[in-house]
PDB file of N, CA and C in Angstrom:
ATOM      1  N   UNK A   1     -33.714 -18.399  25.308  1.00 85.00           N
ATOM      2  CA  UNK A   1     -32.434 -17.701  25.826  1.00 85.00           C
ATOM      3  C   UNK A   1     -31.248 -17.223  25.420  1.00 85.00           C
ATOM      4  N   UNK A   2     -31.330 -18.437  23.535  1.00 93.00           N
ATOM      5  CA  UNK A   2     -30.265 -17.592  22.939  1.00 93.00           C
ATOM      6  C   UNK A   2     -30.596 -16.165  22.873  1.00 93.00           C
ATOM      7  N   UNK A   3     -32.097 -15.886  22.178  1.00 94.00           N
ATOM      8  CA  UNK A   3     -32.143 -14.631  21.478  1.00 94.00           C
ATOM      9  C   UNK A   3     -31.534 -13.060  22.861  1.00 94.00           C
ATOM     10  N   UNK A   4     -31.816 -14.120  23.817  1.00 94.00           N
ATOM     11  CA  UNK A   4     -31.571 -12.793  25.416  1.00 94.00           C
ATOM     12  C   UNK A   4     -30.031 -12.795  25.622  1.00 94.00           C
ATOM     13  N   UNK A   5     -29.041 -13.985  25.565  1.00 95.00           N
ATOM     14  CA  UNK A   5     -28.049 -13.764  25.042  1.00 95.00           C
ATOM     15  C   UNK A   5     -27.167 -13.600  24.194  1.00 95.00           C
ATOM     16  N   UNK A   6     -28.061 -13.234  23.159  1.00 94.00           N
ATOM     17  CA  UNK A   6     -27.552 -12.642  22.082  1.00 94.00           C
ATOM     18  C   UNK A   6     -27.756 -11.371  21.742  1.00 94.00           C
ATOM     19  N   UNK A   7     -29.110 -11.089  22.349  1.00 94.00           N
ATOM     20  CA  UNK A   7     -29.388  -9.756  22.666  1.00 94.00           C
ATOM     21  C   UNK A   7     -28.148  -8.827  23.452  1.00 94.00           C
ATOM     22  N   UNK A   8     -27.897  -9.482  24.868  1.00 93.00           N
ATOM     23  CA  UNK A   8     -27.507  -9.360  26.069  1.00 93.00           C
ATOM     24  C   UNK A   8     -25.766  -8.735  25.456  1.00 93.00           C
ATOM     25  N   UNK A   9     -24.983  -9.185  24.615  1.00 90.00           N
ATOM     26  CA  UNK A   9     -23.965  -9.617  24.090  1.00 90.00           C
ATOM     27  C   UNK A   9     -23.963  -7.752  23.174  1.00 90.00           C
ATOM     28  N   UNK A  10     -25.235  -7.843  22.071  1.00 87.00           N
ATOM     29  CA  UNK A  10     -24.892  -7.267  21.067  1.00 87.00           C
ATOM     30  C   UNK A  10     -25.047  -5.901  21.735  1.00 87.00           C
ATOM     31  N   UNK A  11     -25.872  -5.553  23.609  1.00 90.00           N
ATOM     32  CA  UNK A  11     -26.657  -4.568  23.813  1.00 90.00           C
ATOM     33  C   UNK A  11     -24.606  -4.195  24.497  1.00 90.00           C
ATOM     34  N   UNK A  12     -23.749  -5.156  25.006  1.00 91.00           N
ATOM     35  CA  UNK A  12     -22.486  -4.438  25.692  1.00 91.00           C
ATOM     36  C   UNK A  12     -21.661  -4.874  24.999  1.00 91.00           C
ATOM     37  N   UNK A  13     -21.531  -5.172  23.380  1.00 86.00           N
ATOM     38  CA  UNK A  13     -20.984  -3.951  22.564  1.00 86.00           C
ATOM     39  C   UNK A  13     -21.135  -3.281  21.822  1.00 86.00           C
ATOM     40  N   UNK A  14     -22.224  -2.816  22.043  1.00 84.00           N
ATOM     41  CA  UNK A  14     -22.459  -1.387  21.185  1.00 84.00           C
ATOM     42  C   UNK A  14     -21.587  -0.378  22.438  1.00 84.00           C
ATOM     43  N   UNK A  15     -22.047  -0.506  23.772  1.00 89.00           N
ATOM     44  CA  UNK A  15     -21.512   0.548  25.163  1.00 89.00           C
ATOM     45  C   UNK A  15     -20.115   0.355  24.876  1.00 89.00           C
ATOM     46  N   UNK A  16     -19.669  -0.856  24.761  1.00 90.00           N
ATOM     47  CA  UNK A  16     -17.806  -0.495  25.220  1.00 90.00           C
ATOM     48  C   UNK A  16     -17.075  -0.972  24.128  1.00 90.00           C
ATOM     49  N   UNK A  17     -18.045  -0.931  23.007  1.00 84.00           N
ATOM     50  CA  UNK A  17     -16.935  -1.364  21.493  1.00 84.00           C
ATOM     51  C   UNK A  17     -16.759  -0.163  20.655  1.00 84.00           C
ATOM     52  N   UNK A  18     -16.351  -0.683  19.545  1.00 81.00           N
ATOM     53  CA  UNK A  18     -16.146   0.289  18.182  1.00 81.00           C
ATOM     54  C   UNK A  18     -16.776   0.049  17.423  1.00 81.00           C
ATOM     55  N   UNK A  19     -17.706   0.063  16.795  1.00 79.00           N
ATOM     56  CA  UNK A  19     -18.446  -0.918  15.370  1.00 79.00           C
ATOM     57  C   UNK A  19     -18.023   0.285  14.463  1.00 79.00           C
ATOM     58  N   UNK A  20     -17.531   1.114  14.089  1.00 80.00           N
ATOM     59  CA  UNK A  20     -16.089   0.873  13.118  1.00 80.00           C
ATOM     60  C   UNK A  20     -15.320   0.589  12.791  1.00 80.00           C
ATOM     61  N   UNK A  21     -14.697  -0.807  13.900  1.00 81.00           N
ATOM     62  CA  UNK A  21     -14.015  -1.787  13.353  1.00 81.00           C
ATOM     63  C   UNK A  21     -14.378  -3.070  12.210  1.00 81.00           C
ATOM     64  N   UNK A  22     -15.510  -2.722  12.507  1.00 81.00           N
ATOM     65  CA  UNK A  22     -16.181  -3.903  11.600  1.00 81.00           C
ATOM     66  C   UNK A  22     -16.754  -3.151  10.278  1.00 81.00           C
ATOM     67  N   UNK A  23     -17.269  -1.791  10.200  1.00 85.00           N
ATOM     68  CA  UNK A  23     -18.108  -0.921   8.777  1.00 85.00           C
ATOM     69  C   UNK A  23     -16.890  -0.552   8.376  1.00 85.00           C
ATOM     70  N   UNK A  24     -15.900  -0.190   8.425  1.00 87.00           N
ATOM     71  CA  UNK A  24     -14.683   0.463   7.154  1.00 87.00           C
ATOM     72  C   UNK A  24     -13.170  -0.549   7.435  1.00 87.00           C
ATOM     73  N   UNK A  25     -12.790  -0.142   6.405  1.00 88.00           N
ATOM     74  CA  UNK A  25     -11.443  -1.278   6.255  1.00 88.00           C
ATOM     75  C   UNK A  25     -10.421  -0.500   7.198  1.00 88.00           C
ATOM     76  N   UNK A  26      -9.713  -1.227   7.826  1.00 86.00           N
ATOM     77  CA  UNK A  26      -8.308  -1.322   8.804  1.00 86.00           C
ATOM     78  C   UNK A  26      -6.757  -1.766   7.138  1.00 86.00           C
ATOM     79  N   UNK A  27      -5.881  -1.044   7.903  1.00 86.00           N
ATOM     80  CA  UNK A  27      -5.255  -0.209   6.885  1.00 86.00           C
ATOM     81  C   UNK A  27      -3.984  -0.973   7.372  1.00 86.00           C
ATOM     82  N   UNK A  28      -2.491  -1.441   7.237  1.00 82.00           N
ATOM     83  CA  UNK A  28      -1.631  -2.381   7.940  1.00 82.00           C
ATOM     84  C   UNK A  28      -1.191  -1.797   9.262  1.00 82.00           C
ATOM     85  N   UNK A  29      -1.487  -0.403   9.423  1.00 83.00           N
ATOM     86  CA  UNK A  29      -0.813   0.523  10.641  1.00 83.00           C
ATOM     87  C   UNK A  29      -1.707   0.054  11.703  1.00 83.00           C
ATOM     88  N   UNK A  30      -3.124  -0.272  11.267  1.00 83.00           N
ATOM     89  CA  UNK A  30      -4.404  -0.275  12.570  1.00 83.00           C
ATOM     90  C   UNK A  30      -5.321   0.831  12.628  1.00 83.00           C
ATOM     91  N   UNK A  31      -4.639   1.351  11.583  1.00 87.00           N
ATOM     92  CA  UNK A  31      -5.514   3.331  11.282  1.00 87.00           C
ATOM     93  C   UNK A  31      -7.036   2.284  10.498  1.00 87.00           C
ATOM     94  N   UNK A  32      -8.188   2.669  10.805  1.00 89.00           N
ATOM     95  CA  UNK A  32      -9.558   2.839  10.849  1.00 89.00           C
ATOM     96  C   UNK A  32      -9.895   3.813   9.277  1.00 89.00           C
ATOM     97  N   UNK A  33      -9.450   3.097   8.141  1.00 91.00           N
ATOM     98  CA  UNK A  33      -9.831   4.111   7.135  1.00 91.00           C
ATOM     99  C   UNK A  33     -11.413   4.712   7.197  1.00 91.00           C
ATOM    100  N   UNK A  34     -11.327   5.768   6.977  1.00 91.00           N
ATOM    101  CA  UNK A  34     -12.084   7.054   7.133  1.00 91.00           C
ATOM    102  C   UNK A  34     -12.888   7.540   8.608  1.00 91.00           C
ATOM    103  N   UNK A  35     -12.181   7.337   9.651  1.00 89.00           N
ATOM    104  CA  UNK A  35     -12.110   7.866  10.650  1.00 89.00           C
ATOM    105  C   UNK A  35     -10.783   8.537  11.350  1.00 89.00           C
ATOM    106  N   UNK A  36     -11.001   9.024  12.513  1.00 86.00           N
ATOM    107  CA  UNK A  36     -10.314   9.381  13.141  1.00 86.00           C
ATOM    108  C   UNK A  36      -9.383   8.200  14.808  1.00 86.00           C
ATOM    109  N   UNK A  37      -9.782   7.143  14.087  1.00 81.00           N
ATOM    110  CA  UNK A  37      -8.902   5.891  15.186  1.00 81.00           C
ATOM    111  C   UNK A  37      -7.754   5.497  14.968  1.00 81.00           C
ATOM    112  N   UNK A  38      -7.168   5.738  14.904  1.00 75.00           N
ATOM    113  CA  UNK A  38      -5.699   4.992  15.338  1.00 75.00           C
ATOM    114  C   UNK A  38      -4.720   5.774  15.346  1.00 75.00           C
ATOM    115  N   UNK A  39      -3.727   6.172  14.849  1.00 80.00           N
ATOM    116  CA  UNK A  39      -2.291   6.898  15.129  1.00 80.00           C
ATOM    117  C   UNK A  39      -2.840   8.466  14.009  1.00 80.00           C
ATOM    118  N   UNK A  40      -2.877   7.876  13.179  1.00 84.00           N
ATOM    119  CA  UNK A  40      -3.395   9.417  11.988  1.00 84.00           C
ATOM    120  C   UNK A  40      -4.711   9.829  11.692  1.00 84.00           C
ATOM    121  N   UNK A  41      -5.037  10.600  11.667  1.00 88.00           N
ATOM    122  CA  UNK A  41      -6.432  10.992  11.012  1.00 88.00           C
ATOM    123  C   UNK A  41      -6.767  10.163   9.652  1.00 88.00           C
ATOM    124  N   UNK A  42      -7.251   9.171   9.516  1.00 90.00           N
ATOM    125  CA  UNK A  42      -8.158   9.427   7.804  1.00 90.00           C
ATOM    126  C   UNK A  42      -9.347   9.147   7.536  1.00 90.00           C
ATOM    127  N   UNK A  43      -9.766  10.694   8.382  1.00 92.00           N
ATOM    128  CA  UNK A  43     -11.766  11.052   8.075  1.00 92.00           C
ATOM    129  C   UNK A  43     -11.469  11.034   6.770  1.00 92.00           C
ATOM    130  N   UNK A  44     -10.395  11.345   5.625  1.00 93.00           N
ATOM    131  CA  UNK A  44     -10.136  12.027   4.354  1.00 93.00           C
ATOM    132  C   UNK A  44     -10.161  11.001   3.366  1.00 93.00           C
ATOM    133  N   UNK A  45      -9.356   9.984   3.996  1.00 92.00           N
ATOM    134  CA  UNK A  45      -8.598   8.834   3.320  1.00 92.00           C
ATOM    135  C   UNK A  45      -9.944   7.975   3.706  1.00 92.00           C
ATOM    136  N   UNK A  46     -11.322   7.623   3.092  1.00 93.00           N
ATOM    137  CA  UNK A  46     -11.967   6.092   3.607  1.00 93.00           C
ATOM    138  C   UNK A  46     -11.976   4.839   2.727  1.00 93.00           C
ATOM    139  N   UNK A  47     -11.232   4.828   2.030  1.00 91.00           N
ATOM    140  CA  UNK A  47     -11.069   3.581   0.469  1.00 91.00           C
ATOM    141  C   UNK A  47      -9.760   3.109   0.799  1.00 91.00           C
ATOM    142  N   UNK A  48      -9.515   1.929   1.171  1.00 89.00           N
ATOM    143  CA  UNK A  48      -8.359   0.518   1.281  1.00 89.00           C
ATOM    144  C   UNK A  48      -7.805   0.820  -0.347  1.00 89.00           C
ATOM    145  N   UNK A  49      -6.692   0.785  -0.423  1.00 85.00           N
ATOM    146  CA  UNK A  49      -5.977   0.061  -1.745  1.00 85.00           C
ATOM    147  C   UNK A  49      -5.284  -1.184  -1.339  1.00 85.00           C
ATOM    148  N   UNK A  50      -5.819  -1.942  -1.658  1.00 82.00           N
ATOM    149  CA  UNK A  50      -4.507  -2.910  -1.300  1.00 82.00           C
ATOM    150  C   UNK A  50      -2.826  -3.050  -1.982  1.00 82.00           C
ATOM    151  N   UNK A  51      -2.125  -3.047  -1.320  1.00 75.00           N
ATOM    152  CA  UNK A  51      -0.651  -3.022  -1.687  1.00 75.00           C
ATOM    153  C   UNK A  51      -0.203  -4.120  -2.088  1.00 75.00           C
ATOM    154  N   UNK A  52      -0.156  -5.811  -1.565  1.00 68.00           N
ATOM    155  CA  UNK A  52      -0.443  -6.583  -1.958  1.00 68.00           C
ATOM    156  C   UNK A  52      -1.543  -7.464  -1.315  1.00 68.00           C
ATOM    157  N   UNK A  53      -1.247  -8.548  -1.906  1.00 64.00           N
ATOM    158  CA  UNK A  53      -1.726  -9.731  -0.980  1.00 64.00           C
ATOM    159  C   UNK A  53      -2.053 -10.469   0.651  1.00 64.00           C
ATOM    160  N   UNK A  54      -0.636 -10.061   1.505  1.00 67.00           N
ATOM    161  CA  UNK A  54      -0.340 -10.632   1.932  1.00 67.00           C
ATOM    162  C   UNK A  54      -0.962  -9.680   3.401  1.00 67.00           C
ATOM    163  N   UNK A  55      -0.125  -8.074   3.903  1.00 65.00           N
ATOM    164  CA  UNK A  55       0.307  -7.426   4.581  1.00 65.00           C
ATOM    165  C   UNK A  55      -1.329  -6.128   4.408  1.00 65.00           C
ATOM    166  N   UNK A  56      -2.433  -6.257   3.488  1.00 75.00           N
ATOM    167  CA  UNK A  56      -2.971  -5.141   3.657  1.00 75.00           C
ATOM    168  C   UNK A  56      -2.975  -3.903   2.625  1.00 75.00           C
ATOM    169  N   UNK A  57      -3.616  -2.837   3.126  1.00 84.00           N
ATOM    170  CA  UNK A  57      -3.170  -1.647   2.313  1.00 84.00           C
ATOM    171  C   UNK A  57      -3.280  -0.887   2.568  1.00 84.00           C
ATOM    172  N   UNK A  58      -3.101   0.349   2.029  1.00 87.00           N
ATOM    173  CA  UNK A  58      -2.992   2.147   2.446  1.00 87.00           C
ATOM    174  C   UNK A  58      -4.365   3.130   1.674  1.00 87.00           C
ATOM    175  N   UNK A  59      -4.878   3.736   2.970  1.00 90.00           N
ATOM    176  CA  UNK A  59      -6.296   4.647   3.289  1.00 90.00           C
ATOM    177  C   UNK A  59      -5.635   5.582   1.740  1.00 90.00           C
ATOM    178  N   UNK A  60      -6.477   5.610   0.792  1.00 90.00           N
ATOM    179  CA  UNK A  60      -6.189   6.514  -0.249  1.00 90.00           C
ATOM    180  C   UNK A  60      -7.365   7.126  -0.017  1.00 90.00           C
ATOM    181  N   UNK A  61      -7.543   8.662  -0.366  1.00 91.00           N
ATOM    182  CA  UNK A  61      -8.845  10.112  -1.146  1.00 91.00           C
ATOM    183  C   UNK A  61      -9.923   8.786  -1.660  1.00 91.00           C
ATOM    184  N   UNK A  62      -9.641   8.455  -2.871  1.00 89.00           N
ATOM    185  CA  UNK A  62     -10.349   7.627  -3.603  1.00 89.00           C
ATOM    186  C   UNK A  62      -9.595   6.562  -4.725  1.00 89.00           C
ATOM    187  N   UNK A  63     -10.329   5.809  -5.365  1.00 86.00           N
ATOM    188  CA  UNK A  63      -9.982   4.373  -6.294  1.00 86.00           C
ATOM    189  C   UNK A  63      -9.419   5.303  -7.214  1.00 86.00           C
ATOM    190  N   UNK A  64      -8.497   4.704  -7.642  1.00 82.00           N
ATOM    191  CA  UNK A  64      -7.650   5.159  -8.592  1.00 82.00           C
ATOM    192  C   UNK A  64      -8.205   4.433  -9.293  1.00 82.00           C
ATOM    193  N   UNK A  65      -8.219   5.466 -10.393  1.00 80.00           N
ATOM    194  CA  UNK A  65      -9.199   5.458 -11.858  1.00 80.00           C
ATOM    195  C   UNK A  65      -7.349   5.388 -13.245  1.00 80.00           C
ATOM    196  N   UNK A  66      -7.500   4.050 -13.427  1.00 75.00           N
ATOM    197  CA  UNK A  66      -6.117   3.995 -14.082  1.00 75.00           C
ATOM    198  C   UNK A  66      -6.614   3.551 -15.448  1.00 75.00           C
ATOM    199  N   UNK A  67      -5.956   4.128 -17.143  1.00 74.00           N
ATOM    200  CA  UNK A  67      -6.883   3.406 -17.862  1.00 74.00           C
ATOM    201  C   UNK A  67      -6.093   1.947 -18.006  1.00 74.00           C
ATOM    202  N   UNK A  68      -4.498   1.985 -17.853  1.00 70.00           N
ATOM    203  CA  UNK A  68      -3.767   1.012 -17.849  1.00 70.00           C
ATOM    204  C   UNK A  68      -3.542  -0.141 -16.883  1.00 70.00           C
ATOM    205  N   UNK A  69      -4.078  -1.075 -15.807  1.00 66.00           N
ATOM    206  CA  UNK A  69      -4.066  -1.094 -14.660  1.00 66.00           C
ATOM    207  C   UNK A  69      -2.688  -1.788 -14.103  1.00 66.00           C
ATOM    208  N   UNK A  70      -2.313  -2.318 -14.955  1.00 72.00           N
ATOM    209  CA  UNK A  70      -0.535  -2.770 -14.465  1.00 72.00           C
ATOM    210  C   UNK A  70       0.495  -1.975 -14.794  1.00 72.00           C
ATOM    211  N   UNK A  71       0.817  -1.267 -14.356  1.00 75.00           N
ATOM    212  CA  UNK A  71       2.224  -0.233 -14.136  1.00 75.00           C
ATOM    213  C   UNK A  71       3.527  -1.098 -13.691  1.00 75.00           C
ATOM    214  N   UNK A  72       4.393  -1.944 -14.430  1.00 78.00           N
ATOM    215  CA  UNK A  72       5.158  -2.438 -13.462  1.00 78.00           C
ATOM    216  C   UNK A  72       6.395  -1.910 -13.412  1.00 78.00           C
ATOM    217  N   UNK A  73       6.475  -0.529 -14.065  1.00 78.00           N
ATOM    218  CA  UNK A  73       7.876   0.117 -13.269  1.00 78.00           C
ATOM    219  C   UNK A  73       7.191   1.086 -11.839  1.00 78.00           C
ATOM    220  N   UNK A  74       6.002   1.583 -11.308  1.00 80.00           N
ATOM    221  CA  UNK A  74       5.437   1.995 -10.368  1.00 80.00           C
ATOM    222  C   UNK A  74       5.412   1.281  -8.851  1.00 80.00           C
ATOM    223  N   UNK A  75       5.710   1.184  -7.715  1.00 77.00           N
ATOM    224  CA  UNK A  75       5.358  -0.151  -6.505  1.00 77.00           C
ATOM    225  C   UNK A  75       4.878   1.085  -5.747  1.00 77.00           C
ATOM    226  N   UNK A  76       3.783   0.574  -5.595  1.00 77.00           N
ATOM    227  CA  UNK A  76       3.228   1.817  -3.996  1.00 77.00           C
ATOM    228  C   UNK A  76       2.993   0.843  -2.712  1.00 77.00           C
ATOM    229  N   UNK A  77       3.869   1.577  -2.250  1.00 76.00           N
ATOM    230  CA  UNK A  77       4.575   0.835  -0.886  1.00 76.00           C
ATOM    231  C   UNK A  77       3.822   2.374   0.756  1.00 76.00           C
ATOM    232  N   UNK A  78       3.937   1.569   2.005  1.00 73.00           N
ATOM    233  CA  UNK A  78       3.500   2.176   2.860  1.00 73.00           C
ATOM    234  C   UNK A  78       4.959   3.897   2.663  1.00 73.00           C
ATOM    235  N   UNK A  79       5.907   4.442   2.314  1.00 77.00           N
ATOM    236  CA  UNK A  79       6.281   4.898   2.338  1.00 77.00           C
ATOM    237  C   UNK A  79       6.200   5.689   1.331  1.00 77.00           C
ATOM    238  N   UNK A  80       5.014   5.281   0.664  1.00 78.00           N
ATOM    239  CA  UNK A  80       4.453   6.181  -0.427  1.00 78.00           C
ATOM    240  C   UNK A  80       4.618   5.760  -2.163  1.00 78.00           C
ATOM    241  N   UNK A  81       4.932   6.270  -3.435  1.00 81.00           N
ATOM    242  CA  UNK A  81       5.159   5.882  -4.552  1.00 81.00           C
ATOM    243  C   UNK A  81       5.885   5.600  -5.134  1.00 81.00           C
ATOM    244  N   UNK A  82       7.017   4.043  -5.061  1.00 81.00           N
ATOM    245  CA  UNK A  82       8.190   4.113  -6.044  1.00 81.00           C
ATOM    246  C   UNK A  82       8.224   3.721  -7.485  1.00 81.00           C
ATOM    247  N   UNK A  83       8.959   5.147  -8.516  1.00 81.00           N
ATOM    248  CA  UNK A  83       9.246   4.675  -9.504  1.00 81.00           C
ATOM    249  C   UNK A  83      10.100   4.259 -10.352  1.00 81.00           C
ATOM    250  N   UNK A  84      10.710   4.161 -11.406  1.00 84.00           N
ATOM    251  CA  UNK A  84      11.713   3.813 -11.850  1.00 84.00           C
ATOM    252  C   UNK A  84      11.064   4.538 -13.324  1.00 84.00           C
ATOM    253  N   UNK A  85      12.605   4.606 -14.303  1.00 87.00           N
ATOM    254  CA  UNK A  85      12.266   5.119 -15.526  1.00 87.00           C
ATOM    255  C   UNK A  85      10.630   4.585 -16.123  1.00 87.00           C
ATOM    256  N   UNK A  86       9.987   5.345 -16.822  1.00 83.00           N
ATOM    257  CA  UNK A  86       9.492   4.442 -17.848  1.00 83.00           C
ATOM    258  C   UNK A  86       8.079   4.685 -16.703  1.00 83.00           C
ATOM    259  N   UNK A  87       7.684   4.594 -15.458  1.00 82.00           N
ATOM    260  CA  UNK A  87       6.644   4.177 -15.152  1.00 82.00           C
ATOM    261  C   UNK A  87       5.168   5.616 -15.264  1.00 82.00           C
ATOM    262  N   UNK A  88       4.327   5.204 -15.897  1.00 81.00           N
ATOM    263  CA  UNK A  88       3.358   6.454 -15.608  1.00 81.00           C
ATOM    264  C   UNK A  88       2.478   6.998 -14.401  1.00 81.00           C
ATOM    265  N   UNK A  89       2.162   6.214 -13.010  1.00 80.00           N
ATOM    266  CA  UNK A  89       0.986   6.687 -12.017  1.00 80.00           C
ATOM    267  C   UNK A  89       1.975   7.370 -11.778  1.00 80.00           C
ATOM    268  N   UNK A  90       1.413   8.372 -11.056  1.00 79.00           N
ATOM    269  CA  UNK A  90       1.702   9.480 -10.395  1.00 79.00           C
ATOM    270  C   UNK A  90       0.939   9.210  -8.860  1.00 79.00           C
ATOM    271  N   UNK A  91       1.418  10.625  -8.187  1.00 79.00           N
ATOM    272  CA  UNK A  91       1.016  10.991  -6.198  1.00 79.00           C
ATOM    273  C   UNK A  91      -0.466  10.929  -6.611  1.00 79.00           C
ATOM    274  N   UNK A  92      -1.030  11.229  -8.199  1.00 80.00           N
ATOM    275  CA  UNK A  92      -2.205  12.319  -8.069  1.00 80.00           C
ATOM    276  C   UNK A  92      -2.978  11.340  -9.234  1.00 80.00           C
ATOM    277  N   UNK A  93      -2.840  10.435  -9.146  1.00 81.00           N
ATOM    278  CA  UNK A  93      -3.533   8.868  -9.676  1.00 81.00           C
ATOM    279  C   UNK A  93      -3.868   8.321  -8.193  1.00 81.00           C
ATOM    280  N   UNK A  94      -2.363   8.504  -7.504  1.00 82.00           N
ATOM    281  CA  UNK A  94      -3.163   7.401  -5.820  1.00 82.00           C
ATOM    282  C   UNK A  94      -2.634   8.446  -5.002  1.00 82.00           C
ATOM    283  N   UNK A  95      -3.592   9.131  -4.862  1.00 84.00           N
ATOM    284  CA  UNK A  95      -3.619   9.971  -3.536  1.00 84.00           C
ATOM    285  C   UNK A  95      -3.884   8.910  -2.188  1.00 84.00           C
ATOM    286  N   UNK A  96      -2.837   9.415  -1.483  1.00 84.00           N
ATOM    287  CA  UNK A  96      -3.430   7.862  -0.045  1.00 84.00           C
ATOM    288  C   UNK A  96      -2.358   8.694   0.517  1.00 84.00           C
ATOM    289  N   UNK A  97      -2.526   8.348   2.218  1.00 83.00           N
ATOM    290  CA  UNK A  97      -2.933   9.217   3.204  1.00 83.00           C
ATOM    291  C   UNK A  97      -0.913   9.264   3.415  1.00 83.00           C
ATOM    292  N   UNK A  98      -0.391   9.864   4.284  1.00 82.00           N
ATOM    293  CA  UNK A  98       0.795  10.163   4.252  1.00 82.00           C
ATOM    294  C   UNK A  98       1.441   9.063   6.201  1.00 82.00           C
ATOM    295  N   UNK A  99       1.841   8.601   5.760  1.00 78.00           N
ATOM    296  CA  UNK A  99       2.010   7.623   6.933  1.00 78.00           C
ATOM    297  C   UNK A  99       3.539   8.315   7.991  1.00 78.00           C
ATOM    298  N   UNK A 100       3.664   9.124   7.078  1.00 76.00           N
ATOM    299  CA  UNK A 100       5.525   9.361   8.039  1.00 76.00           C
ATOM    300  C   UNK A 100       5.253  10.104   9.379  1.00 76.00           C
ATOM    301  N   UNK A 101       4.231   9.982   9.615  1.00 73.00           N
ATOM    302  CA  UNK A 101       4.093  10.618  11.272  1.00 73.00           C
ATOM    303  C   UNK A 101       3.394   9.724  12.270  1.00 73.00           C
ATOM    304  N   UNK A 102       3.140   8.156  11.746  1.00 70.00           N
ATOM    305  CA  UNK A 102       2.585   6.968  12.377  1.00 70.00           C
ATOM    306  C   UNK A 102       3.979   6.336  13.493  1.00 70.00           C
ATOM    307  N   UNK A 103       3.527   6.087  14.537  1.00 66.00           N
ATOM    308  CA  UNK A 103       4.109   5.354  15.369  1.00 66.00           C
ATOM    309  C   UNK A 103       4.900   4.112  15.295  1.00 66.00           C
ATOM    310  N   UNK A 104       3.789   3.233  14.562  1.00 60.00           N
ATOM    311  CA  UNK A 104       4.387   1.781  13.894  1.00 60.00           C
ATOM    312  C   UNK A 104       5.255   1.700  12.643  1.00 60.00           C
ATOM    313  N   UNK A 105       5.661   2.579  12.023  1.00 48.00           N
ATOM    314  CA  UNK A 105       6.475   2.534  10.695  1.00 48.00           C
ATOM    315  C   UNK A 105       7.924   3.089  10.844  1.00 48.00           C
TER     316      UNK A 105
END
């Protein structure tokens, strides 16, 4: 009986749900990275870059490759990168999606 109910539940989930919500990362705004599900088309941004430990991250084209992992003068925010004097991380290092067209920000 257990196998039958699990199979029935799996079939129902495949027909009525979206498997991408389980397989792909979800950004802070409810967009699924690497897909067009959500307010913004994220097909070109398949990876999730965590902004902080509490509220998730933003979708990026590729994982940042930085020689120095810590830059105390650059802050990654949902509105882009925030720089002060002495920062070395640029928009080329972290190519994130444009969230300015989102309905939720």
